[in-house]
mmCIF file of C-alpha atoms and ligand atoms in Angstrom:
data_model
loop_
_atom_site.group_PDB
_atom_site.id
_atom_site.type_symbol
_atom_site.label_atom_id
_atom_site.label_comp_id
_atom_site.label_asym_id
_atom_site.label_seq_id
_atom_site.Cartn_x
_atom_site.Cartn_y
_atom_site.Cartn_z
ATOM 1 C CA MET A 10 37.056 -25.526 12.856
ATOM 2 C CA ALA A 11 36.605 -25.497 9.326
ATOM 3 C CA LEU A 12 33.487 -23.269 9.620
ATOM 4 C CA GLY A 13 35.747 -20.786 11.595
ATOM 5 C CA PRO A 14 36.895 -18.261 8.433
ATOM 6 C CA ARG A 15 33.262 -18.652 7.214
ATOM 7 C CA CYS A 16 32.203 -17.688 10.488
ATOM 8 C CA GLY A 17 34.400 -14.678 10.640
ATOM 9 C CA ALA A 18 32.879 -13.719 6.579
ATOM 10 C CA ILE A 19 29.419 -14.114 8.138
ATOM 11 C CA ARG A 20 29.887 -11.844 11.313
ATOM 12 C CA ALA A 21 32.046 -9.067 8.670
ATOM 13 C CA CYS A 22 29.335 -9.169 6.677
ATOM 14 C CA ARG A 23 26.219 -8.587 9.320
ATOM 15 C CA ARG A 24 28.602 -6.231 10.758
ATOM 16 C CA VAL A 25 28.360 -3.979 7.582
ATOM 17 C CA LEU A 26 24.363 -4.690 6.773
ATOM 18 C CA GLU A 27 24.150 -3.682 10.541
ATOM 19 C CA ARG A 28 26.207 -0.356 10.425
ATOM 20 C CA ALA A 29 24.498 0.365 7.245
ATOM 21 C CA PHE A 30 21.198 -0.250 8.939
ATOM 22 C CA SER A 31 22.358 2.396 11.734
ATOM 23 C CA LEU A 32 23.773 4.650 10.134
ATOM 24 C CA ARG A 33 20.442 5.432 7.920
ATOM 25 C CA LYS A 34 18.936 6.053 11.375
ATOM 26 C CA VAL A 35 21.604 8.645 12.588
ATOM 27 C CA HIS A 36 20.469 11.534 12.844
ATOM 28 C CA SER A 37 22.355 14.007 10.231
ATOM 29 C CA ILE A 38 23.936 17.170 11.887
ATOM 30 C CA LYS A 39 21.116 19.278 10.075
ATOM 31 C CA ASP A 40 18.598 17.770 11.699
ATOM 32 C CA MET A 41 20.281 19.808 15.209
ATOM 33 C CA GLU A 42 17.554 22.316 14.707
ATOM 34 C CA ASN A 43 14.269 20.247 13.908
ATOM 35 C CA THR A 44 15.825 18.460 17.013
ATOM 36 C CA LEU A 45 15.928 21.235 19.234
ATOM 37 C CA GLN A 46 12.545 22.550 18.229
ATOM 38 C CA LEU A 47 10.946 19.362 19.554
ATOM 39 C CA VAL A 48 12.463 20.207 22.881
ATOM 40 C CA ARG A 49 11.226 23.877 22.733
ATOM 41 C CA ASN A 50 7.940 21.976 22.504
ATOM 42 C CA ILE A 51 7.736 19.746 25.737
ATOM 43 C CA ILE A 52 9.299 22.728 27.368
ATOM 44 C CA PRO A 53 5.677 23.526 29.842
ATOM 45 C CA PRO A 54 4.739 27.261 30.190
ATOM 46 C CA LEU A 55 5.334 29.086 33.040
ATOM 47 C CA SER A 56 1.638 30.710 34.203
ATOM 48 C CA SER A 57 0.655 32.637 36.900
ATOM 49 C CA THR A 58 -2.279 29.776 37.657
ATOM 50 C CA LYS A 59 -0.080 26.998 38.234
ATOM 51 C CA HIS A 60 1.126 25.757 41.834
ATOM 52 C CA LYS A 61 4.310 24.850 43.245
ATOM 53 C CA GLY A 62 5.642 21.583 42.413
ATOM 54 C CA GLN A 63 3.229 21.088 39.134
ATOM 55 C CA ASP A 64 6.889 21.648 36.695
ATOM 56 C CA GLY A 65 8.795 18.899 38.256
ATOM 57 C CA ARG A 66 10.052 17.650 41.904
ATOM 58 C CA ILE A 67 12.872 15.474 41.030
ATOM 59 C CA GLY A 68 14.581 13.411 43.278
ATOM 60 C CA VAL A 69 18.390 12.356 43.477
ATOM 61 C CA VAL A 70 19.410 8.938 44.726
ATOM 62 C CA GLY A 71 23.187 9.441 45.559
ATOM 63 C CA GLY A 72 25.641 11.332 48.602
ATOM 64 C CA CYS A 73 28.059 9.742 50.252
ATOM 65 C CA GLN A 74 30.831 10.033 53.019
ATOM 66 C CA GLU A 75 33.455 10.268 49.618
ATOM 67 C CA TYR A 76 30.682 12.568 47.343
ATOM 68 C CA THR A 77 28.733 15.163 48.182
ATOM 69 C CA GLY A 78 29.707 17.419 45.084
ATOM 70 C CA ALA A 79 27.634 15.085 42.170
ATOM 71 C CA PRO A 80 24.239 14.966 43.851
ATOM 72 C CA TYR A 81 24.237 18.651 44.765
ATOM 73 C CA PHE A 82 25.119 19.653 40.804
ATOM 74 C CA ALA A 83 22.495 17.128 39.259
ATOM 75 C CA ALA A 84 19.489 18.088 41.862
ATOM 76 C CA ILE A 85 20.973 22.227 41.797
ATOM 77 C CA SER A 86 21.067 21.306 37.968
ATOM 78 C CA ALA A 87 17.379 20.484 38.077
ATOM 79 C CA LEU A 88 15.962 23.064 39.946
ATOM 80 C CA LYS A 89 17.722 25.652 37.907
ATOM 81 C CA VAL A 90 15.887 23.705 34.502
ATOM 82 C CA GLY A 91 12.809 24.536 35.569
ATOM 83 C CA ALA A 92 11.687 22.158 38.603
ATOM 84 C CA ASP A 93 9.679 23.656 41.523
ATOM 85 C CA LEU A 94 11.346 20.978 43.851
ATOM 86 C CA SER A 95 14.394 19.089 44.150
ATOM 87 C CA HIS A 96 14.870 16.430 47.130
ATOM 88 C CA VAL A 97 18.682 14.642 47.658
ATOM 89 C CA PHE A 98 18.463 10.824 49.136
ATOM 90 C CA CYS A 99 21.797 10.287 50.782
ATOM 91 C CA THR A 100 23.331 9.023 53.941
ATOM 92 C CA SER A 101 24.103 10.427 57.067
ATOM 93 C CA ALA A 102 26.798 11.793 56.397
ATOM 94 C CA ALA A 103 26.251 13.513 53.518
ATOM 95 C CA ALA A 104 23.484 15.364 54.342
ATOM 96 C CA PRO A 105 24.271 18.091 56.630
ATOM 97 C CA VAL A 106 27.366 18.900 54.084
ATOM 98 C CA ILE A 107 24.716 19.006 51.333
ATOM 99 C CA LYS A 108 22.596 21.148 52.697
ATOM 100 C CA ALA A 109 25.425 22.928 53.860
ATOM 101 C CA TYR A 110 25.775 23.724 49.768
ATOM 102 C CA SER A 111 22.158 24.847 49.329
ATOM 103 C CA PRO A 112 19.286 25.447 51.584
ATOM 104 C CA GLU A 113 17.163 25.020 48.278
ATOM 105 C CA LEU A 114 17.534 21.053 47.856
ATOM 106 C CA ILE A 115 15.280 19.281 50.018
ATOM 107 C CA VAL A 116 18.061 16.648 52.169
ATOM 108 C CA HIS A 117 16.829 13.029 53.262
ATOM 109 C CA PRO A 118 19.156 11.178 55.115
ATOM 110 C CA VAL A 119 18.153 7.533 55.144
ATOM 111 C CA LEU A 120 20.418 5.587 51.815
ATOM 112 C CA ASP A 121 22.313 4.383 54.841
ATOM 113 C CA SER A 122 19.398 3.101 56.885
ATOM 114 C CA PRO A 123 17.855 -0.449 57.680
ATOM 115 C CA SER A 124 14.498 1.214 56.076
ATOM 116 C CA ALA A 125 16.227 3.347 53.724
ATOM 117 C CA VAL A 126 13.832 1.622 50.769
ATOM 118 C CA ASP A 127 10.691 2.369 52.864
ATOM 119 C CA GLU A 128 11.781 6.008 53.809
ATOM 120 C CA VAL A 129 12.936 6.234 50.227
ATOM 121 C CA GLU A 130 9.412 4.785 49.018
ATOM 122 C CA LYS A 131 7.119 7.412 51.137
ATOM 123 C CA TRP A 132 8.119 9.956 49.217
ATOM 124 C CA LEU A 133 8.077 8.336 45.557
ATOM 125 C CA PRO A 134 4.191 9.453 45.032
ATOM 126 C CA ARG A 135 5.202 12.852 45.431
ATOM 127 C CA LEU A 136 8.464 12.869 42.485
ATOM 128 C CA HIS A 137 7.719 13.030 38.926
ATOM 129 C CA ALA A 138 11.640 11.774 38.492
ATOM 130 C CA LEU A 139 14.531 10.078 39.563
ATOM 131 C CA VAL A 140 18.308 10.569 39.401
ATOM 132 C CA VAL A 141 19.787 7.294 40.359
ATOM 133 C CA GLY A 142 23.941 6.779 40.730
ATOM 134 C CA PRO A 143 25.362 10.991 40.971
ATOM 135 C CA GLY A 144 28.236 10.358 44.033
ATOM 136 C CA LEU A 145 26.038 6.905 44.978
ATOM 137 C CA GLY A 146 29.755 5.244 46.003
ATOM 138 C CA ARG A 147 30.204 1.608 44.928
ATOM 139 C CA ASP A 148 29.305 0.318 48.640
ATOM 140 C CA ASP A 149 27.550 -2.862 48.877
ATOM 141 C CA ALA A 150 25.077 -2.022 51.014
ATOM 142 C CA LEU A 151 24.282 0.807 49.832
ATOM 143 C CA LEU A 152 23.566 -0.620 46.065
ATOM 144 C CA SER A 153 21.388 -2.791 47.935
ATOM 145 C CA ASN A 154 19.566 -0.219 49.040
ATOM 146 C CA VAL A 155 18.929 1.408 45.594
ATOM 147 C CA GLN A 156 18.150 -1.320 44.160
ATOM 148 C CA GLY A 157 14.863 -1.630 46.288
ATOM 149 C CA ILE A 158 14.408 2.142 45.477
ATOM 150 C CA LEU A 159 14.996 1.647 41.449
ATOM 151 C CA GLU A 160 12.436 -2.023 41.957
ATOM 152 C CA ALA A 161 9.711 0.040 44.110
ATOM 153 C CA SER A 162 10.085 2.813 41.601
ATOM 154 C CA LYS A 163 9.299 0.483 38.253
ATOM 155 C CA ALA A 164 6.353 -0.661 40.087
ATOM 156 C CA ARG A 165 5.297 2.893 40.434
ATOM 157 C CA ASP A 166 6.713 3.674 37.209
ATOM 158 C CA ILE A 167 8.476 6.314 37.839
ATOM 159 C CA PRO A 168 10.985 7.842 35.294
ATOM 160 C CA VAL A 169 14.624 7.152 35.921
ATOM 161 C CA VAL A 170 17.747 8.634 34.911
ATOM 162 C CA ILE A 171 20.524 6.185 35.624
ATOM 163 C CA ASP A 172 23.802 8.059 35.844
ATOM 164 C CA ALA A 173 27.821 7.460 37.040
ATOM 165 C CA ASP A 174 27.584 4.609 39.943
ATOM 166 C CA GLY A 175 23.348 3.760 39.007
ATOM 167 C CA LEU A 176 25.422 2.035 36.241
ATOM 168 C CA TRP A 177 27.778 0.868 37.876
ATOM 169 C CA LEU A 178 24.823 -1.546 39.802
ATOM 170 C CA VAL A 179 23.194 -1.676 36.605
ATOM 171 C CA ALA A 180 26.073 -3.862 34.972
ATOM 172 C CA GLN A 181 26.098 -6.156 37.498
ATOM 173 C CA GLN A 182 22.487 -6.614 37.492
ATOM 174 C CA PRO A 183 21.030 -5.297 33.465
ATOM 175 C CA ALA A 184 17.836 -7.536 34.222
ATOM 176 C CA LEU A 185 17.285 -4.411 37.178
ATOM 177 C CA ILE A 186 16.098 -1.761 34.580
ATOM 178 C CA GLN A 187 15.532 -4.395 31.958
ATOM 179 C CA GLY A 188 13.245 -3.550 29.481
ATOM 180 C CA TYR A 189 11.888 -0.607 31.453
ATOM 181 C CA GLN A 190 10.765 2.318 29.119
ATOM 182 C CA LYS A 191 10.644 4.626 31.233
ATOM 183 C CA ALA A 192 14.872 4.487 31.510
ATOM 184 C CA VAL A 193 17.341 6.579 30.695
ATOM 185 C CA LEU A 194 21.172 5.868 30.768
ATOM 186 C CA THR A 195 24.137 8.173 30.774
ATOM 187 C CA PRO A 196 27.440 6.783 30.127
ATOM 188 C CA ASN A 197 30.491 7.850 30.158
ATOM 189 C CA HIS A 198 33.776 6.049 28.099
ATOM 190 C CA MET A 199 34.387 3.808 31.081
ATOM 191 C CA GLU A 200 30.473 2.919 31.879
ATOM 192 C CA PHE A 201 29.314 2.884 28.375
ATOM 193 C CA SER A 202 32.435 -0.258 28.451
ATOM 194 C CA ARG A 203 31.405 -1.367 31.435
ATOM 195 C CA LEU A 204 28.018 -1.662 30.416
ATOM 196 C CA HIS A 205 28.282 -2.989 27.022
ATOM 197 C CA ASP A 206 30.752 -5.735 28.331
ATOM 198 C CA ALA A 207 28.201 -6.673 30.961
ATOM 199 C CA VAL A 208 25.643 -7.066 28.594
ATOM 200 C CA LEU A 209 26.546 -7.617 25.243
ATOM 201 C CA ARG A 210 29.424 -9.924 26.175
ATOM 202 C CA GLY A 211 32.025 -8.264 24.203
ATOM 203 C CA PRO A 212 34.323 -5.270 24.167
ATOM 204 C CA VAL A 213 33.087 -1.681 22.218
ATOM 205 C CA ASP A 214 33.678 -1.580 18.650
ATOM 206 C CA SER A 215 34.899 2.037 18.472
ATOM 207 C CA ASP A 216 34.636 2.993 14.951
ATOM 208 C CA ASP A 217 31.213 1.927 14.747
ATOM 209 C CA ARG A 218 29.829 4.196 18.292
ATOM 210 C CA HIS A 219 27.008 4.890 16.566
ATOM 211 C CA GLY A 220 25.800 0.437 16.164
ATOM 212 C CA SER A 221 27.029 -0.107 19.458
ATOM 213 C CA VAL A 222 24.982 2.475 20.983
ATOM 214 C CA LEU A 223 21.972 1.695 19.215
ATOM 215 C CA ARG A 224 22.357 -2.371 20.033
ATOM 216 C CA LEU A 225 23.192 -1.510 23.950
ATOM 217 C CA SER A 226 19.864 -0.237 23.669
ATOM 218 C CA GLN A 227 18.837 -2.872 21.662
ATOM 219 C CA ALA A 228 19.915 -5.309 23.688
ATOM 220 C CA LEU A 229 18.362 -3.959 27.212
ATOM 221 C CA GLY A 230 15.030 -4.108 25.210
ATOM 222 C CA ASN A 231 14.561 -0.619 23.991
ATOM 223 C CA VAL A 232 16.318 1.706 27.335
ATOM 224 C CA THR A 233 17.051 4.564 26.144
ATOM 225 C CA VAL A 234 20.790 5.100 25.913
ATOM 226 C CA VAL A 235 23.249 8.549 26.062
ATOM 227 C CA GLN A 236 26.630 7.841 25.735
ATOM 228 C CA LYS A 237 28.541 11.382 26.697
ATOM 229 C CA GLY A 238 31.952 11.610 24.761
ATOM 230 C CA GLU A 239 33.081 14.411 22.231
ATOM 231 C CA ARG A 240 29.957 13.848 20.261
ATOM 232 C CA ASP A 241 27.098 12.397 22.717
ATOM 233 C CA ILE A 242 25.111 9.295 21.054
ATOM 234 C CA LEU A 243 21.834 8.589 21.624
ATOM 235 C CA SER A 244 19.333 5.630 21.002
ATOM 236 C CA ASN A 245 16.143 4.277 22.166
ATOM 237 C CA GLY A 246 17.528 0.984 20.047
ATOM 238 C CA GLN A 247 15.026 2.377 16.963
ATOM 239 C CA GLN A 248 16.252 5.560 16.465
ATOM 240 C CA VAL A 249 19.858 7.183 17.017
ATOM 241 C CA LEU A 250 20.495 11.369 17.415
ATOM 242 C CA VAL A 251 24.089 13.060 17.876
ATOM 243 C CA CYS A 252 23.998 15.899 19.604
ATOM 244 C CA SER A 253 27.466 18.089 18.673
ATOM 245 C CA GLN A 254 26.776 21.241 20.020
ATOM 246 C CA GLU A 255 29.425 23.214 20.434
ATOM 247 C CA GLY A 256 30.934 22.642 24.334
ATOM 248 C CA SER A 257 35.127 23.336 24.936
ATOM 249 C CA SER A 258 37.768 21.537 25.562
ATOM 250 C CA ARG A 259 37.140 21.619 29.308
ATOM 251 C CA ARG A 260 36.530 18.064 30.960
ATOM 252 C CA CYS A 261 36.488 19.273 34.766
ATOM 253 C CA GLY A 262 34.211 16.829 36.968
ATOM 254 C CA GLY A 263 30.738 16.836 37.937
ATOM 255 C CA GLN A 264 29.294 18.086 33.917
ATOM 256 C CA GLY A 265 28.131 14.595 33.660
ATOM 257 C CA ASP A 266 26.250 15.543 37.216
ATOM 258 C CA LEU A 267 24.339 18.551 35.278
ATOM 259 C CA LEU A 268 23.152 16.784 32.078
ATOM 260 C CA SER A 269 21.743 14.054 34.718
ATOM 261 C CA GLY A 270 19.884 16.484 36.657
ATOM 262 C CA SER A 271 18.539 18.132 33.855
ATOM 263 C CA LEU A 272 17.370 15.725 32.200
ATOM 264 C CA GLY A 273 15.544 14.199 35.132
ATOM 265 C CA VAL A 274 13.327 17.593 34.940
ATOM 266 C CA LEU A 275 13.131 17.509 30.697
ATOM 267 C CA VAL A 276 12.425 13.599 31.133
ATOM 268 C CA HIS A 277 8.895 14.746 32.870
ATOM 269 C CA TRP A 278 8.226 17.477 30.943
ATOM 270 C CA ALA A 279 8.449 14.894 27.557
ATOM 271 C CA LEU A 280 6.445 12.511 29.459
ATOM 272 C CA LEU A 281 3.786 14.760 30.160
ATOM 273 C CA ALA A 282 3.511 16.420 27.280
ATOM 274 C CA GLY A 283 3.716 12.816 25.360
ATOM 275 C CA PRO A 284 4.811 11.958 21.668
ATOM 276 C CA GLU A 285 2.293 14.764 19.890
ATOM 277 C CA LYS A 286 4.378 16.843 20.920
ATOM 278 C CA THR A 287 8.044 14.803 20.237
ATOM 279 C CA ASN A 288 6.200 14.560 16.437
ATOM 280 C CA GLY A 289 6.318 11.294 17.486
ATOM 281 C CA SER A 290 9.764 10.895 18.024
ATOM 282 C CA SER A 291 10.529 9.208 21.258
ATOM 283 C CA PRO A 292 9.707 11.779 24.142
ATOM 284 C CA LEU A 293 13.125 10.594 26.531
ATOM 285 C CA LEU A 294 14.492 10.597 23.401
ATOM 286 C CA VAL A 295 13.801 13.871 22.577
ATOM 287 C CA ALA A 296 14.649 15.292 26.613
ATOM 288 C CA ALA A 297 17.963 13.564 26.498
ATOM 289 C CA PHE A 298 19.238 15.569 22.916
ATOM 290 C CA GLY A 299 18.066 18.414 25.355
ATOM 291 C CA ALA A 300 19.761 17.355 28.074
ATOM 292 C CA CYS A 301 23.087 17.551 26.349
ATOM 293 C CA SER A 302 22.233 20.280 24.475
ATOM 294 C CA LEU A 303 22.195 22.427 27.350
ATOM 295 C CA THR A 304 25.138 21.483 28.685
ATOM 296 C CA ARG A 305 27.528 21.243 25.748
ATOM 297 C CA GLN A 306 25.985 25.490 25.440
ATOM 298 C CA CYS A 307 26.582 25.987 29.621
ATOM 299 C CA ASN A 308 30.135 24.339 28.741
ATOM 300 C CA HIS A 309 30.455 26.509 25.957
ATOM 301 C CA GLN A 310 28.821 29.986 27.536
ATOM 302 C CA ALA A 311 31.385 29.156 30.204
ATOM 303 C CA PHE A 312 34.547 28.582 29.200
ATOM 304 C CA GLN A 313 34.144 31.922 27.038
ATOM 305 C CA LYS A 314 34.474 33.696 30.176
ATOM 306 C CA HIS A 315 36.509 31.006 32.609
ATOM 307 C CA GLY A 316 38.826 29.430 30.460
ATOM 308 C CA ARG A 317 40.867 26.622 31.635
ATOM 309 C CA SER A 318 39.729 27.666 34.941
ATOM 310 C CA THR A 319 36.328 26.851 34.549
ATOM 311 C CA THR A 320 34.853 25.072 37.110
ATOM 312 C CA THR A 321 31.059 22.793 37.298
ATOM 313 C CA SER A 322 29.766 25.459 39.590
ATOM 314 C CA ASP A 323 30.586 28.218 37.034
ATOM 315 C CA MET A 324 28.387 25.748 34.068
ATOM 316 C CA ILE A 325 25.445 25.850 36.608
ATOM 317 C CA ALA A 326 25.962 29.995 37.067
ATOM 318 C CA GLU A 327 24.986 29.834 33.155
ATOM 319 C CA VAL A 328 21.360 27.234 32.640
ATOM 320 C CA GLY A 329 19.503 29.968 32.863
ATOM 321 C CA ALA A 330 21.063 32.238 29.910
ATOM 322 C CA ALA A 331 22.049 28.867 27.849
ATOM 323 C CA PHE A 332 18.829 27.878 28.720
ATOM 324 C CA ARG A 333 16.720 31.048 26.685
ATOM 325 C CA LYS A 334 19.774 30.642 23.815
ATOM 326 C CA LEU A 335 18.537 27.210 23.253
ATOM 327 C CA PHE A 336 14.770 26.935 23.930
ATOM 328 C CA GLU A 337 12.996 30.689 24.365
ATOM 329 C CA THR A 338 14.722 31.783 21.760
HETATM 330 N N1 LIG B 430 32.278 16.050 42.990
HETATM 331 C C1 LIG B 430 31.758 15.563 42.916
HETATM 332 O O1 LIG B 430 30.878 14.786 44.268
HETATM 333 C C2 LIG B 430 32.085 13.988 41.923
HETATM 334 C C3 LIG B 430 31.967 13.814 42.449
HETATM 335 N N2 LIG B 430 32.086 12.284 40.831
HETATM 336 C C4 LIG B 430 31.357 11.155 41.338
HETATM 337 O O2 LIG B 430 32.606 9.944 41.424
HETATM 338 C C5 LIG B 430 32.173 8.946 41.047
HETATM 339 C C6 LIG B 430 32.963 7.694 40.042
HETATM 340 O O3 LIG B 430 32.316 8.868 38.934
HETATM 341 P P1 LIG B 430 33.571 8.201 37.597
HETATM 342 O O4 LIG B 430 32.953 9.382 36.044
HETATM 343 O O5 LIG B 430 35.282 8.321 38.022
HETATM 344 O O6 LIG B 430 33.610 7.119 37.137
HETATM 345 P P2 LIG B 430 34.280 5.808 37.145
HETATM 346 O O7 LIG B 430 34.769 5.395 38.365
HETATM 347 O O8 LIG B 430 33.997 4.932 36.178
HETATM 348 O O9 LIG B 430 35.780 6.614 36.337
HETATM 349 C C7 LIG B 430 35.666 6.974 34.870
HETATM 350 C C8 LIG B 430 37.111 7.434 34.307
HETATM 351 O O10 LIG B 430 36.769 6.865 33.186
HETATM 352 C C9 LIG B 430 38.033 7.769 32.743
HETATM 353 N N3 LIG B 430 37.525 8.409 31.130
HETATM 354 C C10 LIG B 430 36.637 9.348 31.215
HETATM 355 N N4 LIG B 430 36.579 9.884 29.964
HETATM 356 C C11 LIG B 430 37.377 9.002 29.194
HETATM 357 C C12 LIG B 430 37.683 8.797 27.724
HETATM 358 N N5 LIG B 430 37.302 8.593 27.238
HETATM 359 N N6 LIG B 430 38.613 7.908 27.644
HETATM 360 C C13 LIG B 430 39.294 6.999 28.726
HETATM 361 N N7 LIG B 430 39.029 7.442 30.296
HETATM 362 C C14 LIG B 430 37.602 8.165 30.026
HETATM 363 C C15 LIG B 430 38.208 8.972 33.659
HETATM 364 O O11 LIG B 430 39.380 9.747 33.912
HETATM 365 C C16 LIG B 430 37.992 8.569 35.405
HETATM 366 O O12 LIG B 430 39.284 7.589 35.888
HETATM 367 C C17 LIG B 430 30.411 8.578 41.157
HETATM 368 O O13 LIG B 430 29.602 8.599 41.950
HETATM 369 C C18 LIG B 430 30.705 10.235 39.961
HETATM 370 O O14 LIG B 430 28.651 10.731 40.010
HETATM 371 C C19 LIG B 430 31.972 12.554 39.319
HETATM 372 O O15 LIG B 430 30.421 12.927 38.787
HETATM 373 C C20 LIG B 430 32.882 14.058 39.536
HETATM 374 C C21 LIG B 430 32.483 14.954 40.781
HETATM 375 N N1 LIG B 431 35.310 15.391 24.446
HETATM 376 C C1 LIG B 431 34.531 16.149 24.552
HETATM 377 N N2 LIG B 431 34.084 17.692 23.862
HETATM 378 C C2 LIG B 431 33.134 18.051 24.202
HETATM 379 N N3 LIG B 431 32.312 17.969 25.202
HETATM 380 C C3 LIG B 431 32.354 16.630 26.111
HETATM 381 C C4 LIG B 431 33.634 16.186 25.662
HETATM 382 N N4 LIG B 431 33.313 14.706 27.132
HETATM 383 C C5 LIG B 431 32.543 15.102 27.374
HETATM 384 N N5 LIG B 431 31.560 16.433 26.629
HETATM 385 C C6 LIG B 431 30.509 16.264 27.697
HETATM 386 O O1 LIG B 431 30.478 16.545 29.203
HETATM 387 C C7 LIG B 431 29.526 16.879 29.656
HETATM 388 C C8 LIG B 431 29.581 15.565 30.733
HETATM 389 O O2 LIG B 431 30.104 14.047 29.822
HETATM 390 P P1 LIG B 431 31.295 13.295 30.498
HETATM 391 O O3 LIG B 431 32.235 11.948 29.605
HETATM 392 O O4 LIG B 431 32.303 14.457 31.407
HETATM 393 O O5 LIG B 431 30.844 12.874 31.610
HETATM 394 P P2 LIG B 431 31.300 11.927 33.292
HETATM 395 O O6 LIG B 431 32.576 11.746 33.158
HETATM 396 O O7 LIG B 431 29.814 11.499 33.689
HETATM 397 O O8 LIG B 431 30.981 12.913 34.084
HETATM 398 P P3 LIG B 431 31.385 13.751 35.641
HETATM 399 O O9 LIG B 431 32.381 14.002 36.199
HETATM 400 O O10 LIG B 431 30.260 14.339 36.371
HETATM 401 O O11 LIG B 431 31.046 11.968 36.132
HETATM 402 C C9 LIG B 431 27.770 15.829 28.142
HETATM 403 O O12 LIG B 431 27.203 16.873 27.800
HETATM 404 C C10 LIG B 431 29.382 15.262 27.322
HETATM 405 O O13 LIG B 431 28.238 16.465 26.121
HETATM 406 MG MG1 LIG B 432 29.693 10.826 35.631
#
């Protein structure tokens, strides 16, 4: 009992030190341009000698009866950013709907099948990255299949971007991705709170977003974490980057799916390019910074044209121009 106030003081002191530590590593706004240059370095050149598939074969795991838009947004964004092939692994009810949105996607109605893990595992050798969670829902049987898919992906060292209901699964079982260096988590405000609560056993310190993201990443064994918000905070437990690329005040659903789908491609490109191209920075952090900047720029451009009526489809229509503006200058 007598130690109570002293413990409180020690905790407060530790918090101040940690905050100073994390702020020292925080990426200042003037570094944004330098980091954008690193993103430019990882983008593979277009070339007439490449074959289809070389610039990225991406899989999206998600899509159920309720949510068909989210996996579509993620998968089409991967293609629009520059992947060559984009697959969706969804439930049987979602598949015809997603196919009907776009002839460009390859859609596998397998996620609610008893052999879902085997069905997806067959494709893993042909995929460069997986985006897990957009529109997945929270059905226990589906989540159990996705657990198997994540384990199979880790065994093959395939990079995974985990978003939306994939983060719900990780909050139930953080051990699933603990220490996996090729995982990137992309939580929104609520998803971050749930993860923080599950992993660090306490509420987020809203006065110290940088420190909260840094600590969550460290507690997960340096898994890369991207906390989306007014400014996106990114950390791999060692470095903290901030993306404040101008977007807009329009917050329609689906913007996060554009981000996770784009990130699937950029993660593949960044790992292929390696740390020489990223000047020693973590390739996954550079990829995540690229995807955040691109999503926000799409939002900015779409808002200029459509104002309050901007939707995620309008943002996807801006991917090409936004990409050119940010990365092909
Ligand atoms: N068209 C579609 O099919 C879409 C489906 N979606 C899917 O919907 C499912 C649930 O995703 P949710 O993102 O709703 O996840 P959650 O069920 O965790 O809900 C997030 C909640 O947090 C609230 N919120 C967001 N930012 C906040 C902030 N800064 N402060 C306080 N509250 C905040 C939102 O209004 C929302 O109610 C996922 O599978 C997701 O992929 C979404 O991606 C949106 C588009
Ligand atoms: N207040 C804000 N100001 C500017 N940009 C924001 C703001 N909040 C989020 N964003 C941007 O919007 C994008 C999506 O973030 P958001 O928090 O909406 O994700 P989400 O809730 O997962 O979206 P989704 O509806 O697709 O599930 C990110 O690129 C983020 O940078
Ligand atoms: Mg989301």
